[in-house]
Tab-separated table of C-alpha atoms in Angstrom:
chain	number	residue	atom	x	y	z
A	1	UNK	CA	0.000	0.000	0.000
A	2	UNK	CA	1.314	3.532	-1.086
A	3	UNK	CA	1.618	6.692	1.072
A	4	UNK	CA	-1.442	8.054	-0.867
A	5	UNK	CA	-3.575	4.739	-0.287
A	6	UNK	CA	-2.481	4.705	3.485
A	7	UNK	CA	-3.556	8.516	3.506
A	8	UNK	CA	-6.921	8.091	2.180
A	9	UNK	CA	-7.555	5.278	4.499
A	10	UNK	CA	-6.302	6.978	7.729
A	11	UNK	CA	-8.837	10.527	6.546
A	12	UNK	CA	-11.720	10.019	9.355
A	13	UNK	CA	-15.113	8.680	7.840
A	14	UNK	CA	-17.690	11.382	7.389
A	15	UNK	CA	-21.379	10.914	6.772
A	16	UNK	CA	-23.013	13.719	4.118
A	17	UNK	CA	-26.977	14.708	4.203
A	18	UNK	CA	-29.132	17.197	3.264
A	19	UNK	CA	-32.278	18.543	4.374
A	20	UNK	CA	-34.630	20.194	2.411
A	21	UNK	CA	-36.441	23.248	4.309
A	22	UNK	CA	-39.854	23.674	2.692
A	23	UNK	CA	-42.026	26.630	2.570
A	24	UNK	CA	-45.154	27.393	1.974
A	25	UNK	CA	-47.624	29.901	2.334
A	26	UNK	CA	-51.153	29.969	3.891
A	27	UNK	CA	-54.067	32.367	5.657
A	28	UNK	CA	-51.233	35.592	4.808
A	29	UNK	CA	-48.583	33.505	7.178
A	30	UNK	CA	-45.169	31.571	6.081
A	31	UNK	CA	-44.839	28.223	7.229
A	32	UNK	CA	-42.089	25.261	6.855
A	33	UNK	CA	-42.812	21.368	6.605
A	34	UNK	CA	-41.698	19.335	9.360
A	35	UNK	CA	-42.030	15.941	10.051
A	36	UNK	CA	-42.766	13.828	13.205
A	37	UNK	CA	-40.026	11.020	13.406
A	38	UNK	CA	-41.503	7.699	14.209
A	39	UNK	CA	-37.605	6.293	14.368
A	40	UNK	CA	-34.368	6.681	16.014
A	41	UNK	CA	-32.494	8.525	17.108
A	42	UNK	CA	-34.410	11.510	17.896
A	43	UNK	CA	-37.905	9.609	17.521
A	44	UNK	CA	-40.898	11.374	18.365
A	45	UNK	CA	-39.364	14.505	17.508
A	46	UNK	CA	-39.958	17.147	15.151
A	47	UNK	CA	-37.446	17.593	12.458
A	48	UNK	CA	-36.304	18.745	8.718
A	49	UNK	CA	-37.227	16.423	5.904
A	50	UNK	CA	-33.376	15.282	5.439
A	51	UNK	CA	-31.751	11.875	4.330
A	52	UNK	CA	-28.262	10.304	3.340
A	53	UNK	CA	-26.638	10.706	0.171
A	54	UNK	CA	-25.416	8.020	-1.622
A	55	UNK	CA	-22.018	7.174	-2.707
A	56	UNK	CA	-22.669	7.552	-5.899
A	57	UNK	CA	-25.584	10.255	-5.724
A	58	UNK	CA	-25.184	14.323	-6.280
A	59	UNK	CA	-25.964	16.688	-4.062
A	60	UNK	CA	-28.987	17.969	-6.048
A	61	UNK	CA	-30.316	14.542	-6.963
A	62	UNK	CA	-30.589	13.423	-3.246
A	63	UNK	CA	-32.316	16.907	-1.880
A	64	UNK	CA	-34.925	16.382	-4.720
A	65	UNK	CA	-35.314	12.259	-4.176
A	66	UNK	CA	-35.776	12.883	-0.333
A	67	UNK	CA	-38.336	16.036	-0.877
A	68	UNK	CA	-39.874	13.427	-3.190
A	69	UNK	CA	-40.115	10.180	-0.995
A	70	UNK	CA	-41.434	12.477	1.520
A	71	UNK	CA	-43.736	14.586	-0.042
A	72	UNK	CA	-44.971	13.417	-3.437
A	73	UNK	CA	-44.036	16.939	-5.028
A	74	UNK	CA	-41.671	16.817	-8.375
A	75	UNK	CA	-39.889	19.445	-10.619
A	76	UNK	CA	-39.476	21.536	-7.095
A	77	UNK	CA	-37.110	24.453	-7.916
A	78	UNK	CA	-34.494	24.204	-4.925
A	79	UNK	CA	-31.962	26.208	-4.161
A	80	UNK	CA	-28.971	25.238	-2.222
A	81	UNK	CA	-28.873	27.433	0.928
A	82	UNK	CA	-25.772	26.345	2.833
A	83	UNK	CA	-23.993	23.490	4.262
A	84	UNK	CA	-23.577	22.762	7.993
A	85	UNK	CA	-20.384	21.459	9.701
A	86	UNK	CA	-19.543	21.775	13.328
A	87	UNK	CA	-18.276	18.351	14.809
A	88	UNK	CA	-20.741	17.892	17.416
A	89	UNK	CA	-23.752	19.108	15.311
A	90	UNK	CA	-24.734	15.357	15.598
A	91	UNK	CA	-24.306	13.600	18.399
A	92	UNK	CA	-24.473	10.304	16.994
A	93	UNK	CA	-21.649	10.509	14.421
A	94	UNK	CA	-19.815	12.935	12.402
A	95	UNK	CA	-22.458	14.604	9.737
A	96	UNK	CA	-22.279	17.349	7.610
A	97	UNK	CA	-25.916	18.715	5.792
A	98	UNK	CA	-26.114	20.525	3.045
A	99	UNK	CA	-29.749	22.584	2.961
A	100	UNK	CA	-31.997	23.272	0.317
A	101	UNK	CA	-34.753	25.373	0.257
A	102	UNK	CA	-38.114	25.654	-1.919
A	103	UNK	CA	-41.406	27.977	-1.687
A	104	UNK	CA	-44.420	26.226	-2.852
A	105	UNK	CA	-48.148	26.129	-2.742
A	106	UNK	CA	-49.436	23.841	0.186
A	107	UNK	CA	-52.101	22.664	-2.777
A	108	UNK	CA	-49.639	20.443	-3.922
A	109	UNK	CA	-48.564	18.997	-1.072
A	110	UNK	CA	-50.022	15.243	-1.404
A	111	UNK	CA	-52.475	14.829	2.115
A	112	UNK	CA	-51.692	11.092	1.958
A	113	UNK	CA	-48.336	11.359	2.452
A	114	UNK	CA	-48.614	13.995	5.050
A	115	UNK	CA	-50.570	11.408	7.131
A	116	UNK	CA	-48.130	8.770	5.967
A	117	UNK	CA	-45.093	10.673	6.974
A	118	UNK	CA	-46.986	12.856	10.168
A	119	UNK	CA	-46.070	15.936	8.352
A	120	UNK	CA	-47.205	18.887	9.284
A	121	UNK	CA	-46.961	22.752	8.718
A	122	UNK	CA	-45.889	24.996	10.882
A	123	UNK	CA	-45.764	28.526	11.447
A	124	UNK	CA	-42.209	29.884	11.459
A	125	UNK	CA	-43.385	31.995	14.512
A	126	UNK	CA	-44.559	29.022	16.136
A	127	UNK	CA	-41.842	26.275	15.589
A	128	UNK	CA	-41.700	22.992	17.815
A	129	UNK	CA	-38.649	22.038	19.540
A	130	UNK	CA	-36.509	20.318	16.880
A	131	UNK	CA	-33.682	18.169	16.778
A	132	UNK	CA	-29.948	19.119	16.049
A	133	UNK	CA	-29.244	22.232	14.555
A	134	UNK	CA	-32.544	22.054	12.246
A	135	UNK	CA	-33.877	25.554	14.022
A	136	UNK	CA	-30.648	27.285	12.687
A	137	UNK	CA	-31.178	25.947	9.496
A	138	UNK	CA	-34.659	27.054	9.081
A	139	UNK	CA	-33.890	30.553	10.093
A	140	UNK	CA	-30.535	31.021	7.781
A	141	UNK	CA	-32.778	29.945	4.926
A	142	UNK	CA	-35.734	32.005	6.013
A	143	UNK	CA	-33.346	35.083	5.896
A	144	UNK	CA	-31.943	33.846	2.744
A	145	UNK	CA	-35.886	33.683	1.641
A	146	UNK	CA	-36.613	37.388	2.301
A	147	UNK	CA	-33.306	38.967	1.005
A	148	UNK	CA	-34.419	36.839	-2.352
A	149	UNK	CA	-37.931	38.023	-2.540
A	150	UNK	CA	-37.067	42.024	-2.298
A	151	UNK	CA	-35.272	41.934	-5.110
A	152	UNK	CA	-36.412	38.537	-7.496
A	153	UNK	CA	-40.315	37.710	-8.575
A	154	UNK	CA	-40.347	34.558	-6.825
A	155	UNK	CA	-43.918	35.231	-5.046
A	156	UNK	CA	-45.602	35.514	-8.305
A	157	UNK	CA	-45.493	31.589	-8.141
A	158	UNK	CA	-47.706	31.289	-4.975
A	159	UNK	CA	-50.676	33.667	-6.192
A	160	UNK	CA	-53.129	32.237	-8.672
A	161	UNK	CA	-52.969	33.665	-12.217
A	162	UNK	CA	-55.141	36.513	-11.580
A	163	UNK	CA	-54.382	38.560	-8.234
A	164	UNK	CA	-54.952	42.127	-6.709
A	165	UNK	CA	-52.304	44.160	-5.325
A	166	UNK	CA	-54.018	44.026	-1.579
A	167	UNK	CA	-53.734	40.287	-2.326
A	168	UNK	CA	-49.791	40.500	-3.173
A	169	UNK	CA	-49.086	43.025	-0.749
A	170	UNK	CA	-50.263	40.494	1.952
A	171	UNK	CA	-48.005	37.728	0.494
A	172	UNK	CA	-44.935	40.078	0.557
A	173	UNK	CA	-46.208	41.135	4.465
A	174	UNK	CA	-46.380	37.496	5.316
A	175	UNK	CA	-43.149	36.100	4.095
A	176	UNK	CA	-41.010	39.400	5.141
A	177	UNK	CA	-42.832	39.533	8.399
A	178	UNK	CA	-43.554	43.107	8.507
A	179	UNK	CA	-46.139	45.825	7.317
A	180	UNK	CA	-45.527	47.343	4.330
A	181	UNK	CA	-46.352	50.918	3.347
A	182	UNK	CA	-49.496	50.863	0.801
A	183	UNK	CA	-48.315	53.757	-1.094
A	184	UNK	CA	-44.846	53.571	-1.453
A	185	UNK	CA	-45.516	49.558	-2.216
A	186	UNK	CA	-47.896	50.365	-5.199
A	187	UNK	CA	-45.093	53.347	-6.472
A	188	UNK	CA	-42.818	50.557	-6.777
A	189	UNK	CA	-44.826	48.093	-8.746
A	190	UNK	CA	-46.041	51.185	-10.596
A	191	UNK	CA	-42.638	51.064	-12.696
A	192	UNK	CA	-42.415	47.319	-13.463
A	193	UNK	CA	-43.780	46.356	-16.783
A	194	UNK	CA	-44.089	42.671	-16.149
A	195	UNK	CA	-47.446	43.349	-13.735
A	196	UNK	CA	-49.699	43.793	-16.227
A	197	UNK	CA	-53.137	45.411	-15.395
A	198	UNK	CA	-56.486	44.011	-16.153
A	199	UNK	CA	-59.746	45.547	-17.208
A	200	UNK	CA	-61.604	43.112	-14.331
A	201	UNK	CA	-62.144	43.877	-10.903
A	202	UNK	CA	-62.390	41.470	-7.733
A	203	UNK	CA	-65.438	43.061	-5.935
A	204	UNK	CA	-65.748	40.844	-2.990
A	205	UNK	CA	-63.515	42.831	-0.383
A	206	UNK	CA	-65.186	46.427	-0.863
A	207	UNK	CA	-67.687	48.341	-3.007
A	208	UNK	CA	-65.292	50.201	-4.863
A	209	UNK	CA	-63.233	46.656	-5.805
A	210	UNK	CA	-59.624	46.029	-6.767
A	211	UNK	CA	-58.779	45.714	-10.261
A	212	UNK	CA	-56.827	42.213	-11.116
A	213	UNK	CA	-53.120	42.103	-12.380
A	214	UNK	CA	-51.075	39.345	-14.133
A	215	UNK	CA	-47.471	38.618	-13.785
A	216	UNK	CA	-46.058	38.436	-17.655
A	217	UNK	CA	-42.950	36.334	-17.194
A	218	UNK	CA	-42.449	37.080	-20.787
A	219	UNK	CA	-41.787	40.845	-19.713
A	220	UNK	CA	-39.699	40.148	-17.134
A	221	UNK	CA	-35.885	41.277	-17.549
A	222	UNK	CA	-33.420	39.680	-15.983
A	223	UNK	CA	-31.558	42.498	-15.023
A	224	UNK	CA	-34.654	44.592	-13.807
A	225	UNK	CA	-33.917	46.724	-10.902
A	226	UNK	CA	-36.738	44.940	-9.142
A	227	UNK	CA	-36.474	45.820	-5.802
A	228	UNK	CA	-39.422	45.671	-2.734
């Protein structure tokens, strides 16, 4: 055996995961998927939908295969958040998790496999007392989340094709966690030509009603100064 093969074979064992930190939005409030664990260690605890990845699996393959196996949903748009190291963030044996995050509609979310999995959503004001470090990853994604939304169209994907600015206004409120200023809100949408107005009003919240807007994807530059 070589000095290279003895090297390799001395280099301490280390496990790699990921966990996939899914939001989704509901009643104007953010909320994250977690998962009851029904086995050890850690069982009958609250916790991250995470798994192993396999020797000869990428990164990106396993986050979407475990979001998968636990929640039915395909051709999720992930992004990779950030990876999580510290010795003794496991106390079972050495682990390092990479996290991935996704915002989706809690429509698609399969019911059977939330009662198959004891899933459940959770209010990211309101979280249970989870295992590991799977609080810290929640929050640096959730941070991540709202630095991404000021200044990409993400939302657009949870509001149905037709919305009102009250309507999107509340999303933006609910994921960033704070009130927004009507006026200077509407100013800013005011200059972005991808929010296309609609001759059809939603006349269920007042007398006067809210005209309806579309997001044009088509419309929407790249290297818009979009900014919230």
């Amino acid at each position: 055996m070589g000095e290279m093969d003895r090297a390799y074979k001395e280099v301490q064992q280390i496990t790699l995961a990921v966990d996939c930190i899914i939001f989704g939005f509901n009643n104007n409030q953010l909320e994250v998927l977690l998962i009851h664990r029904g086995f050890e260690p850690e069982k009958e605890r609250w916790s991250l939908m995470g798994g192993f990845v396999g020797n000869r699996e990428d990164l990106d393959a396993a986050a979407h295969r475990i979001l998968h196996d636990l929640s039915g949903l395909e051709d999720v748009y992930m992004e990779q958040v950030r990876t999580f190291g510290k010795a003794d963030r496991d106390p079972y044996e050495r682990v390092v998790s990479t996290t991935y995050s996704a915002l989706i509609l809690k429509e698609r979310y399969k019911a059977e496999l939330i009662a198959q999995y004891r899933a459940r959503w959770f209010s990211i004001d309101d979280l249970p007392n989870l295992i590991f470090d799977h609080k810290q990853m929640i929050v640096s994604a959730l941070n991540r989340l709202r630095r991404r939304v000021r200044t990409v169209p993400i939302v657009f994907n949870l509001l149905p094709k037709k919305f009102t600015l009250p309507q999107l206004q509340k999303l933006y409120e609910g994921i960033l966690g704070e009130e927004l200023d009507k006026r200077n809100f509407r100013k800013k949408l005011n200059t972005m030509d991808f929010l296309v107005k609609l001759d059809e009003k939603d006349m269920s919240g007042s007398r006067k009603g809210a005209y309806y807007y579309q997001f044009d994807e088509k419309k929407y530059d790249r290297d818009t100064n979009f900014n919230i």
